[in-house]
mmCIF file with all atom_site columns, C-alpha atoms in Angstrom:
data_model
loop_
_atom_site.group_PDB
_atom_site.id
_atom_site.type_symbol
_atom_site.label_atom_id
_atom_site.label_alt_id
_atom_site.label_comp_id
_atom_site.label_asym_id
_atom_site.label_entity_id
_atom_site.label_seq_id
_atom_site.pdbx_PDB_ins_code
_atom_site.Cartn_x
_atom_site.Cartn_y
_atom_site.Cartn_z
_atom_site.occupancy
_atom_site.B_iso_or_equiv
_atom_site.pdbx_formal_charge
_atom_site.auth_seq_id
_atom_site.auth_comp_id
_atom_site.auth_asym_id
_atom_site.auth_atom_id
_atom_site.pdbx_PDB_model_num
ATOM 1   C CA . UNK A 1 1   ? 0.000   0.000  0.000  1.00 43.00 ? 105 UNK A CA 1
ATOM 2   C CA . UNK A 1 2   ? 1.404   3.376  -1.000 1.00 47.00 ? 106 UNK A CA 1
ATOM 3   C CA . UNK A 1 3   ? 1.066   6.301  1.377  1.00 49.00 ? 107 UNK A CA 1
ATOM 4   C CA . UNK A 1 4   ? 1.510   9.883  0.372  1.00 55.00 ? 108 UNK A CA 1
ATOM 5   C CA . UNK A 1 5   ? 3.234   12.322 2.720  1.00 51.00 ? 109 UNK A CA 1
ATOM 6   C CA . UNK A 1 6   ? -0.089  13.538 4.161  1.00 53.00 ? 110 UNK A CA 1
ATOM 7   C CA . UNK A 1 7   ? -1.052  10.070 5.393  1.00 71.00 ? 111 UNK A CA 1
ATOM 8   C CA . UNK A 1 8   ? 2.173   9.230  7.252  1.00 90.00 ? 112 UNK A CA 1
ATOM 9   C CA . UNK A 1 9   ? 1.457   9.411  10.966 1.00 97.00 ? 113 UNK A CA 1
ATOM 10  C CA . UNK A 1 10  ? 3.633   11.319 13.397 1.00 97.00 ? 114 UNK A CA 1
ATOM 11  C CA . UNK A 1 11  ? 3.102   12.641 16.905 1.00 98.00 ? 115 UNK A CA 1
ATOM 12  C CA . UNK A 1 12  ? 5.698   15.072 18.217 1.00 97.00 ? 116 UNK A CA 1
ATOM 13  C CA . UNK A 1 13  ? 5.606   15.942 21.904 1.00 97.00 ? 117 UNK A CA 1
ATOM 14  C CA . UNK A 1 14  ? 6.941   19.175 23.359 1.00 96.00 ? 118 UNK A CA 1
ATOM 15  C CA . UNK A 1 15  ? 6.966   19.563 27.138 1.00 95.00 ? 119 UNK A CA 1
ATOM 16  C CA . UNK A 1 16  ? 7.249   23.027 28.663 1.00 95.00 ? 120 UNK A CA 1
ATOM 17  C CA . UNK A 1 17  ? 6.888   23.111 32.435 1.00 94.00 ? 121 UNK A CA 1
ATOM 18  C CA . UNK A 1 18  ? 3.619   21.391 33.291 1.00 94.00 ? 122 UNK A CA 1
ATOM 19  C CA . UNK A 1 19  ? 2.182   21.772 29.775 1.00 95.00 ? 123 UNK A CA 1
ATOM 20  C CA . UNK A 1 20  ? 2.470   19.186 27.032 1.00 97.00 ? 124 UNK A CA 1
ATOM 21  C CA . UNK A 1 21  ? 1.827   19.994 23.370 1.00 98.00 ? 125 UNK A CA 1
ATOM 22  C CA . UNK A 1 22  ? 1.391   17.127 20.925 1.00 98.00 ? 126 UNK A CA 1
ATOM 23  C CA . UNK A 1 23  ? 1.533   17.936 17.211 1.00 98.00 ? 127 UNK A CA 1
ATOM 24  C CA . UNK A 1 24  ? -0.115  15.158 15.219 1.00 98.00 ? 128 UNK A CA 1
ATOM 25  C CA . UNK A 1 25  ? 0.166   14.721 11.448 1.00 98.00 ? 129 UNK A CA 1
ATOM 26  C CA . UNK A 1 26  ? -1.270  12.214 9.002  1.00 98.00 ? 130 UNK A CA 1
ATOM 27  C CA . UNK A 1 27  ? -3.949  9.617  9.641  1.00 97.00 ? 131 UNK A CA 1
ATOM 28  C CA . UNK A 1 28  ? -5.192  8.804  13.129 1.00 98.00 ? 132 UNK A CA 1
ATOM 29  C CA . UNK A 1 29  ? -6.866  5.409  13.004 1.00 97.00 ? 133 UNK A CA 1
ATOM 30  C CA . UNK A 1 30  ? -7.025  2.109  14.874 1.00 97.00 ? 134 UNK A CA 1
ATOM 31  C CA . UNK A 1 31  ? -3.294  1.572  14.301 1.00 97.00 ? 135 UNK A CA 1
ATOM 32  C CA . UNK A 1 32  ? -2.114  5.058  15.293 1.00 98.00 ? 136 UNK A CA 1
ATOM 33  C CA . UNK A 1 33  ? -4.668  6.334  17.847 1.00 98.00 ? 137 UNK A CA 1
ATOM 34  C CA . UNK A 1 34  ? -2.868  4.568  20.726 1.00 98.00 ? 138 UNK A CA 1
ATOM 35  C CA . UNK A 1 35  ? 0.349   6.341  19.712 1.00 98.00 ? 139 UNK A CA 1
ATOM 36  C CA . UNK A 1 36  ? -1.442  9.709  19.759 1.00 98.00 ? 140 UNK A CA 1
ATOM 37  C CA . UNK A 1 37  ? -2.815  8.937  23.225 1.00 98.00 ? 141 UNK A CA 1
ATOM 38  C CA . UNK A 1 38  ? 0.589   7.775  24.495 1.00 98.00 ? 142 UNK A CA 1
ATOM 39  C CA . UNK A 1 39  ? 2.290   10.903 23.157 1.00 97.00 ? 143 UNK A CA 1
ATOM 40  C CA . UNK A 1 40  ? -0.136  13.020 25.189 1.00 97.00 ? 144 UNK A CA 1
ATOM 41  C CA . UNK A 1 41  ? 0.147   10.980 28.394 1.00 97.00 ? 145 UNK A CA 1
ATOM 42  C CA . UNK A 1 42  ? 3.780   9.845  28.589 1.00 95.00 ? 146 UNK A CA 1
ATOM 43  C CA . UNK A 1 43  ? 4.857   12.965 30.506 1.00 92.00 ? 147 UNK A CA 1
ATOM 44  C CA . UNK A 1 44  ? 3.320   14.383 33.681 1.00 92.00 ? 148 UNK A CA 1
ATOM 45  C CA . UNK A 1 45  ? 1.264   17.401 32.667 1.00 94.00 ? 149 UNK A CA 1
ATOM 46  C CA . UNK A 1 46  ? -1.326  19.686 34.167 1.00 95.00 ? 150 UNK A CA 1
ATOM 47  C CA . UNK A 1 47  ? -2.481  20.803 30.695 1.00 97.00 ? 151 UNK A CA 1
ATOM 48  C CA . UNK A 1 48  ? -2.323  19.286 27.220 1.00 98.00 ? 152 UNK A CA 1
ATOM 49  C CA . UNK A 1 49  ? -2.726  20.868 23.802 1.00 98.00 ? 153 UNK A CA 1
ATOM 50  C CA . UNK A 1 50  ? -3.481  18.415 21.021 1.00 98.00 ? 154 UNK A CA 1
ATOM 51  C CA . UNK A 1 51  ? -2.640  20.053 17.705 1.00 98.00 ? 155 UNK A CA 1
ATOM 52  C CA . UNK A 1 52  ? -4.524  18.079 15.044 1.00 98.00 ? 156 UNK A CA 1
ATOM 53  C CA . UNK A 1 53  ? -4.253  20.694 12.287 1.00 98.00 ? 157 UNK A CA 1
ATOM 54  C CA . UNK A 1 54  ? -2.063  18.329 10.242 1.00 97.00 ? 158 UNK A CA 1
ATOM 55  C CA . UNK A 1 55  ? -4.459  15.364 10.526 1.00 98.00 ? 159 UNK A CA 1
ATOM 56  C CA . UNK A 1 56  ? -5.960  14.128 7.246  1.00 97.00 ? 160 UNK A CA 1
ATOM 57  C CA . UNK A 1 57  ? -8.062  11.217 8.602  1.00 97.00 ? 161 UNK A CA 1
ATOM 58  C CA . UNK A 1 58  ? -9.705  10.662 12.013 1.00 98.00 ? 162 UNK A CA 1
ATOM 59  C CA . UNK A 1 59  ? -11.712 7.493  12.695 1.00 97.00 ? 163 UNK A CA 1
ATOM 60  C CA . UNK A 1 60  ? -13.688 6.050  15.622 1.00 97.00 ? 164 UNK A CA 1
ATOM 61  C CA . UNK A 1 61  ? -10.509 4.794  17.337 1.00 98.00 ? 165 UNK A CA 1
ATOM 62  C CA . UNK A 1 62  ? -9.160  8.350  17.179 1.00 98.00 ? 166 UNK A CA 1
ATOM 63  C CA . UNK A 1 63  ? -12.401 9.695  18.671 1.00 98.00 ? 167 UNK A CA 1
ATOM 64  C CA . UNK A 1 64  ? -12.160 7.117  21.465 1.00 98.00 ? 168 UNK A CA 1
ATOM 65  C CA . UNK A 1 65  ? -8.567  8.177  22.230 1.00 98.00 ? 169 UNK A CA 1
ATOM 66  C CA . UNK A 1 66  ? -9.654  11.833 22.214 1.00 98.00 ? 170 UNK A CA 1
ATOM 67  C CA . UNK A 1 67  ? -12.500 11.126 24.657 1.00 98.00 ? 171 UNK A CA 1
ATOM 68  C CA . UNK A 1 68  ? -10.079 9.295  26.945 1.00 98.00 ? 172 UNK A CA 1
ATOM 69  C CA . UNK A 1 69  ? -7.835  12.383 26.865 1.00 98.00 ? 173 UNK A CA 1
ATOM 70  C CA . UNK A 1 70  ? -10.771 14.638 27.816 1.00 97.00 ? 174 UNK A CA 1
ATOM 71  C CA . UNK A 1 71  ? -11.394 12.380 30.809 1.00 97.00 ? 175 UNK A CA 1
ATOM 72  C CA . UNK A 1 72  ? -7.719  12.334 31.805 1.00 97.00 ? 176 UNK A CA 1
ATOM 73  C CA . UNK A 1 73  ? -7.315  16.126 31.470 1.00 97.00 ? 177 UNK A CA 1
ATOM 74  C CA . UNK A 1 74  ? -10.719 17.574 32.446 1.00 96.00 ? 178 UNK A CA 1
ATOM 75  C CA . UNK A 1 75  ? -10.803 21.304 31.861 1.00 96.00 ? 179 UNK A CA 1
ATOM 76  C CA . UNK A 1 76  ? -7.156  21.446 30.777 1.00 97.00 ? 180 UNK A CA 1
ATOM 77  C CA . UNK A 1 77  ? -7.222  19.842 27.319 1.00 98.00 ? 181 UNK A CA 1
ATOM 78  C CA . UNK A 1 78  ? -7.206  22.048 24.230 1.00 98.00 ? 182 UNK A CA 1
ATOM 79  C CA . UNK A 1 79  ? -7.757  20.570 20.766 1.00 98.00 ? 183 UNK A CA 1
ATOM 80  C CA . UNK A 1 80  ? -6.785  22.421 17.584 1.00 98.00 ? 184 UNK A CA 1
ATOM 81  C CA . UNK A 1 81  ? -8.580  20.549 14.770 1.00 98.00 ? 185 UNK A CA 1
ATOM 82  C CA . UNK A 1 82  ? -7.924  20.296 11.058 1.00 97.00 ? 186 UNK A CA 1
ATOM 83  C CA . UNK A 1 83  ? -10.871 20.829 8.724  1.00 97.00 ? 187 UNK A CA 1
ATOM 84  C CA . UNK A 1 84  ? -11.291 17.040 8.447  1.00 97.00 ? 188 UNK A CA 1
ATOM 85  C CA . UNK A 1 85  ? -11.200 16.498 12.217 1.00 98.00 ? 189 UNK A CA 1
ATOM 86  C CA . UNK A 1 86  ? -13.677 19.327 12.807 1.00 97.00 ? 190 UNK A CA 1
ATOM 87  C CA . UNK A 1 87  ? -16.072 17.746 10.294 1.00 97.00 ? 191 UNK A CA 1
ATOM 88  C CA . UNK A 1 88  ? -15.899 14.373 12.068 1.00 97.00 ? 192 UNK A CA 1
ATOM 89  C CA . UNK A 1 89  ? -16.490 16.034 15.425 1.00 97.00 ? 193 UNK A CA 1
ATOM 90  C CA . UNK A 1 90  ? -19.479 17.898 13.955 1.00 97.00 ? 194 UNK A CA 1
ATOM 91  C CA . UNK A 1 91  ? -20.949 14.635 12.639 1.00 97.00 ? 195 UNK A CA 1
ATOM 92  C CA . UNK A 1 92  ? -20.507 12.936 16.009 1.00 97.00 ? 196 UNK A CA 1
ATOM 93  C CA . UNK A 1 93  ? -21.994 15.843 17.975 1.00 97.00 ? 197 UNK A CA 1
ATOM 94  C CA . UNK A 1 94  ? -18.715 16.820 19.658 1.00 96.00 ? 198 UNK A CA 1
ATOM 95  C CA . UNK A 1 95  ? -18.145 20.154 17.889 1.00 95.00 ? 199 UNK A CA 1
ATOM 96  C CA . UNK A 1 96  ? -19.520 22.237 20.769 1.00 96.00 ? 200 UNK A CA 1
ATOM 97  C CA . UNK A 1 97  ? -17.184 20.860 23.437 1.00 97.00 ? 201 UNK A CA 1
ATOM 98  C CA . UNK A 1 98  ? -15.249 23.448 25.479 1.00 97.00 ? 202 UNK A CA 1
ATOM 99  C CA . UNK A 1 99  ? -11.907 21.759 24.710 1.00 97.00 ? 203 UNK A CA 1
ATOM 100 C CA . UNK A 1 100 ? -12.327 22.297 20.954 1.00 98.00 ? 204 UNK A CA 1
ATOM 101 C CA . UNK A 1 101 ? -10.817 25.520 19.619 1.00 95.00 ? 205 UNK A CA 1
ATOM 102 C CA . UNK A 1 102 ? -12.879 27.312 17.042 1.00 83.00 ? 206 UNK A CA 1
ATOM 103 C CA . UNK A 1 103 ? -10.082 29.436 15.547 1.00 71.00 ? 207 UNK A CA 1
#
């Protein structure tokens, strides 16, 4: 199976004090959602920003991982969605959540 550059998954973690930022690119699916979750939880953090602006595909496993992150970081998770992720969250009724950035 050939993958173009947009579909190759990566999750880069940057820790600054008690804040973790995870920049995710590519496809988040059943194979990669656990890696996204692990990238966000492998370091002690009071707040997490999940930057999904480079995500081209987001399936139910990705949604499950995202929900688990909202439970782990209540009130301190911020999600920056790509257009594709925002559309999936709209379809699933999650677009009005306080952790989802609208800008």
